[in-house]
Coordinates of C-alpha atoms in Angstrom, one line a residue:
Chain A
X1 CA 151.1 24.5 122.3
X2 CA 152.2 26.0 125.3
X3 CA 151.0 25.7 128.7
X4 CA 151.1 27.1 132.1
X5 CA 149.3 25.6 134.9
X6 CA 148.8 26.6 138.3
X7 CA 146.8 24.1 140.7
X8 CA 146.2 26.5 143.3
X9 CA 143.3 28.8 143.0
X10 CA 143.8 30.4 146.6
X11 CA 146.3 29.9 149.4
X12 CA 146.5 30.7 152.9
X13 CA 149.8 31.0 155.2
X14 CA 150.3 31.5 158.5
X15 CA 153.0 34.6 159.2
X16 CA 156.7 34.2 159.3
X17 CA 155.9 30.6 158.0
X18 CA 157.3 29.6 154.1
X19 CA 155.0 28.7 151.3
X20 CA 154.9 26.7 148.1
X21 CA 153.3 27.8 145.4
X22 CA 153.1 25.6 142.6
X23 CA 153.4 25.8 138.3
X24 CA 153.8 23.3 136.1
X25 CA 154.8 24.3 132.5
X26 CA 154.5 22.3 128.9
X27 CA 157.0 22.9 126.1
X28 CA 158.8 20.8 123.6
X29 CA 161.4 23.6 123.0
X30 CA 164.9 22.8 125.5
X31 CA 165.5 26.3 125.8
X32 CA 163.1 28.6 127.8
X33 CA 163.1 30.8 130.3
X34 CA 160.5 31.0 133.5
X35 CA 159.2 34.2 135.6
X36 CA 157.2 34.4 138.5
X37 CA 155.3 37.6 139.0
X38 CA 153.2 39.3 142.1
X39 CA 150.5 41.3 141.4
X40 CA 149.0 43.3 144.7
X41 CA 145.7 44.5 144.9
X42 CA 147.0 47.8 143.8
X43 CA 147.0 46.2 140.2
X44 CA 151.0 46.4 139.3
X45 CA 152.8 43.7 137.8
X46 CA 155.8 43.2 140.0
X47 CA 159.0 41.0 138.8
X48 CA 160.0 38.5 141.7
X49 CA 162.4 35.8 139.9
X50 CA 163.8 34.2 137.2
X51 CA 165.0 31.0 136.3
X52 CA 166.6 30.0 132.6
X53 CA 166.4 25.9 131.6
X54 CA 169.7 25.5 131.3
X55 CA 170.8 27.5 134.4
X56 CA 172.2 24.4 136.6
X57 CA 170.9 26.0 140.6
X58 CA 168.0 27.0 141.4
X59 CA 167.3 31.1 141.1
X60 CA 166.8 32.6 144.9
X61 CA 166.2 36.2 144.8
X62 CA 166.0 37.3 148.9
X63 CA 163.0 35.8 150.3
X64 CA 162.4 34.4 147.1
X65 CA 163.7 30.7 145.7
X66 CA 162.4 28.8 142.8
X67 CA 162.0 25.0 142.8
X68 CA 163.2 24.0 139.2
X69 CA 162.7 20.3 138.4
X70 CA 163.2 20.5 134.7
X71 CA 162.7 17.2 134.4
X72 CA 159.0 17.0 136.0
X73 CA 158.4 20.4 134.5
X74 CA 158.1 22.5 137.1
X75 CA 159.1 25.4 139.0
X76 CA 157.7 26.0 142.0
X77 CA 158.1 29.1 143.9
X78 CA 158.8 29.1 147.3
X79 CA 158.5 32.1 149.9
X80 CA 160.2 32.1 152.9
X81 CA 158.8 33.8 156.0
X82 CA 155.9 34.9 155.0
X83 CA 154.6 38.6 155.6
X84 CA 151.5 40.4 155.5
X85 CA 152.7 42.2 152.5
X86 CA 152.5 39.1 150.3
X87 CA 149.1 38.7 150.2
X88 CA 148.4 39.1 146.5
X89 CA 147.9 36.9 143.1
X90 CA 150.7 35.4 141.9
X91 CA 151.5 34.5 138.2
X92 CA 153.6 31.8 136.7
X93 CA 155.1 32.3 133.3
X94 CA 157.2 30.8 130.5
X95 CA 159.0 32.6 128.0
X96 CA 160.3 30.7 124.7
X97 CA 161.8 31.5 121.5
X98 CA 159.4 30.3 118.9
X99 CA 160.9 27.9 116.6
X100 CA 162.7 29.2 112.9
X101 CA 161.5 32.6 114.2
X102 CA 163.2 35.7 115.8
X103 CA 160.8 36.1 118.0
X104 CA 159.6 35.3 121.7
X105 CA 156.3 34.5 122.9
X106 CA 155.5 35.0 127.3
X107 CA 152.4 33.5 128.1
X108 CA 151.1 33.3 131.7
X109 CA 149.0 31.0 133.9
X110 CA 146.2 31.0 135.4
X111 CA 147.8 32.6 138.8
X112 CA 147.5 31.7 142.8
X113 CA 146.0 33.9 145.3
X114 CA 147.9 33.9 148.9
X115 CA 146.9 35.2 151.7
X116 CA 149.1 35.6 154.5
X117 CA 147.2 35.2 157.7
X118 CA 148.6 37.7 161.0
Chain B
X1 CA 163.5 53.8 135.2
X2 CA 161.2 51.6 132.6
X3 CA 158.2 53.4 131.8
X4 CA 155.1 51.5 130.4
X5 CA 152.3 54.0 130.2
X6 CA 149.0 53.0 129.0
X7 CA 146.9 55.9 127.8
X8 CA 143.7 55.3 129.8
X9 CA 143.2 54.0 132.9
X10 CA 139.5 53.3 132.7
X11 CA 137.1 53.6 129.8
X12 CA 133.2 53.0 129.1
X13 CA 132.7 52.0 125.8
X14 CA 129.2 50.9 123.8
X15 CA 128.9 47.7 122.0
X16 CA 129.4 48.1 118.6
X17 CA 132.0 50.9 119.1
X18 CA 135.8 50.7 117.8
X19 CA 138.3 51.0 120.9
X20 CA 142.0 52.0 120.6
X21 CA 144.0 51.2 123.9
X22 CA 147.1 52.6 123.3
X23 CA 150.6 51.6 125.1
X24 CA 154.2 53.6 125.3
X25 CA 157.5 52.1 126.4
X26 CA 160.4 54.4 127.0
X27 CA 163.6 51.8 126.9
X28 CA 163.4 51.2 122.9
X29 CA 162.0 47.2 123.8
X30 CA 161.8 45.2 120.7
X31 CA 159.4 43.1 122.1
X32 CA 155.8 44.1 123.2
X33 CA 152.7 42.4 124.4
X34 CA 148.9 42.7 125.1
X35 CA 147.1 40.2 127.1
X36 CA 143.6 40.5 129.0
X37 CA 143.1 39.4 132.9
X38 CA 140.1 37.7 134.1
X39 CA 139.8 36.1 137.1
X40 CA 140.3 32.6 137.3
X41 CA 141.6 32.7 133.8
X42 CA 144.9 34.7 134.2
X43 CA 146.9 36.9 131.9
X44 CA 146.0 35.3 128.2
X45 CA 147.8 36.7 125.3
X46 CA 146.2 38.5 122.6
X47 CA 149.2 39.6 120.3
X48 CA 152.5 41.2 120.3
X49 CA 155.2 42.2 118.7
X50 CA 159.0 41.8 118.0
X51 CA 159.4 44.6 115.6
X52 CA 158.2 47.9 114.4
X53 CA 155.2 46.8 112.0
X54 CA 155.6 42.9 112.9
X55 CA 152.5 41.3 114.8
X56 CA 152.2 37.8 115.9
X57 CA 148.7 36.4 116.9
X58 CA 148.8 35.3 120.8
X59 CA 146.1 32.9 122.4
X60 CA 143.2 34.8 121.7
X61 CA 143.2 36.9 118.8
X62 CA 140.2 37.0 118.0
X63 CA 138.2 40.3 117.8
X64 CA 141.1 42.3 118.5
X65 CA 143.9 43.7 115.6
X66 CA 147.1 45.5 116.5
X67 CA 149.2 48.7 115.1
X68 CA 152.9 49.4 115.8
X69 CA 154.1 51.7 113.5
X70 CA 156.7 53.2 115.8
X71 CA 159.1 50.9 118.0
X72 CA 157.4 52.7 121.2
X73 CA 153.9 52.3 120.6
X74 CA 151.9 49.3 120.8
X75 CA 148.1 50.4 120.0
X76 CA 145.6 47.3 120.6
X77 CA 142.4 47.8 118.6
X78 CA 138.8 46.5 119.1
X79 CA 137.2 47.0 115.5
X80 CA 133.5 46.4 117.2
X81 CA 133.7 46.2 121.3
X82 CA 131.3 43.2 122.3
X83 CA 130.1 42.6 126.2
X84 CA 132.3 40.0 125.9
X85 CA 135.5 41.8 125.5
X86 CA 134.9 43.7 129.2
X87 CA 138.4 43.1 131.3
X88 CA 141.5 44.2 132.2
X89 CA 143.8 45.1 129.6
X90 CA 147.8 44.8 130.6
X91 CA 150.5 45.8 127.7
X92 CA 154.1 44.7 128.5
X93 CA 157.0 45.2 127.1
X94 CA 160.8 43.7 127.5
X95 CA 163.9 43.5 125.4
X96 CA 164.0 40.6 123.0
X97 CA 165.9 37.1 124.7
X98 CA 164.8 34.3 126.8
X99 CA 166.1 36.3 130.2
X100 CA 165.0 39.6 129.8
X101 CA 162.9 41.0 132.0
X102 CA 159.0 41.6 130.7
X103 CA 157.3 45.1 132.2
X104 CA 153.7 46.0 132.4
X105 CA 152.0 49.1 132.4
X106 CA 149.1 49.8 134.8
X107 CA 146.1 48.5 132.9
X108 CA 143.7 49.6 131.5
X109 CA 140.0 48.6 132.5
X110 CA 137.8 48.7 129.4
X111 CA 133.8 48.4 130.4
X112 CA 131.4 47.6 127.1
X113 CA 127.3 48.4 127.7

């Protein structure tokens, strides 16, 4: 079955320094695809990267990079200079094309709660 | 702009009672998803869908059926609301393939007394 774990309950950064938040992932297809998305206290899902398991760098989307280690299953997301405006929970998630089917299934983990510290 | 508008916001509902949480997408997505958000716990999947009138059973199924009999709607339906069944409700939806891009609506926060 497919899994999604994040270690890190809650985080804490100190401004303008990076972070690394962590997800490790289980799935026996070779083909998937991996999200990381931030959800503010406001509620809203926000899209912040994505990396595909055959794409050969790692994704970086502005302040945004992803630490793939396909290998290790993982993909860690890293964010550089932090900012007060990043305090919110973050979600790993894996997206996979379930086998002899035509369909995907996105499931999510557990998520990681940074908070960025003035 | 993607659109995912989910028809109530907030709702009190009584044990025993049958709840319809009803989702829209406006960028003709194949694919579409409910999950519930507890803290600690995450998103978990409940079902979705690939198709108008196909339904696959997510992580948690159980207590919960689903209706999409137009490519738009997504309708999420609690046949007898429990205590247990109090949380967030997100629907999602993206086009079908491995890079796509998934969007949520706002949620929908479904209290059972």
């Amino acid at each position: 079955a497919q899994k999604i774990t994040q270690t890190q309950p809650g985080m804490f950064v100190q401004e303008k320094e990076a972070v690394t938040l962590d997800c490790t992932y289980d799935t026996s297809d070779p083909s998937y695809g991996l999200f990381w998305y931030k959800q503010p206290s406001s509620g809203e899902m926000i899209f912040l990267i994505y990396q595909g398991s055959y794409d050969q760098q790692n994704a970086t989307e502005g302040r945004y990079s992803l630490n793939f280690q396909k290998a290790r299953k993982s993909a860690n997301l890293v964010i550089s200079a932090s900012q007060l405006g990043d305090s919110a929970m973050y979600f790993c998630a894996m997206r996979e094309r379930l086998m002899k089917t035509s369909y995907d299934k996105v499931i999510f983990g557990p998520g990681t709660s940074l908070s960025v510290i003035p | 702009d993607v659109k995912v508008t989910q028809s109530s916001r907030y709702l009190v509902k009584r044990t025993g009672e049958k709840v319809f949480l009803e989702c829209v997408q406006d960028m003709d997505h194949e694919n579409m998803f409910w999950y519930r958000q507890d803290p600690g716990l995450g998103l978990r999947l409940i079902y979705f869908s690939y198709d108008v009138k196909m339904k696959e059973k997510g992580d948690i199924p159980e207590g919960y059926s689903v209706s999409r009999e137009k490519k738009e709607r997504f309708s999420l339906i609690l046949e007898s609301a429990s205590t247990n069944q109090t949380s967030m409700y997100l629907c999602a939806s993206s086009f079908l393939g491995l890079g796509n891009t998934i969007y949520f609506g706002e949620g929908s926060w479904l209290t059972v007394v």
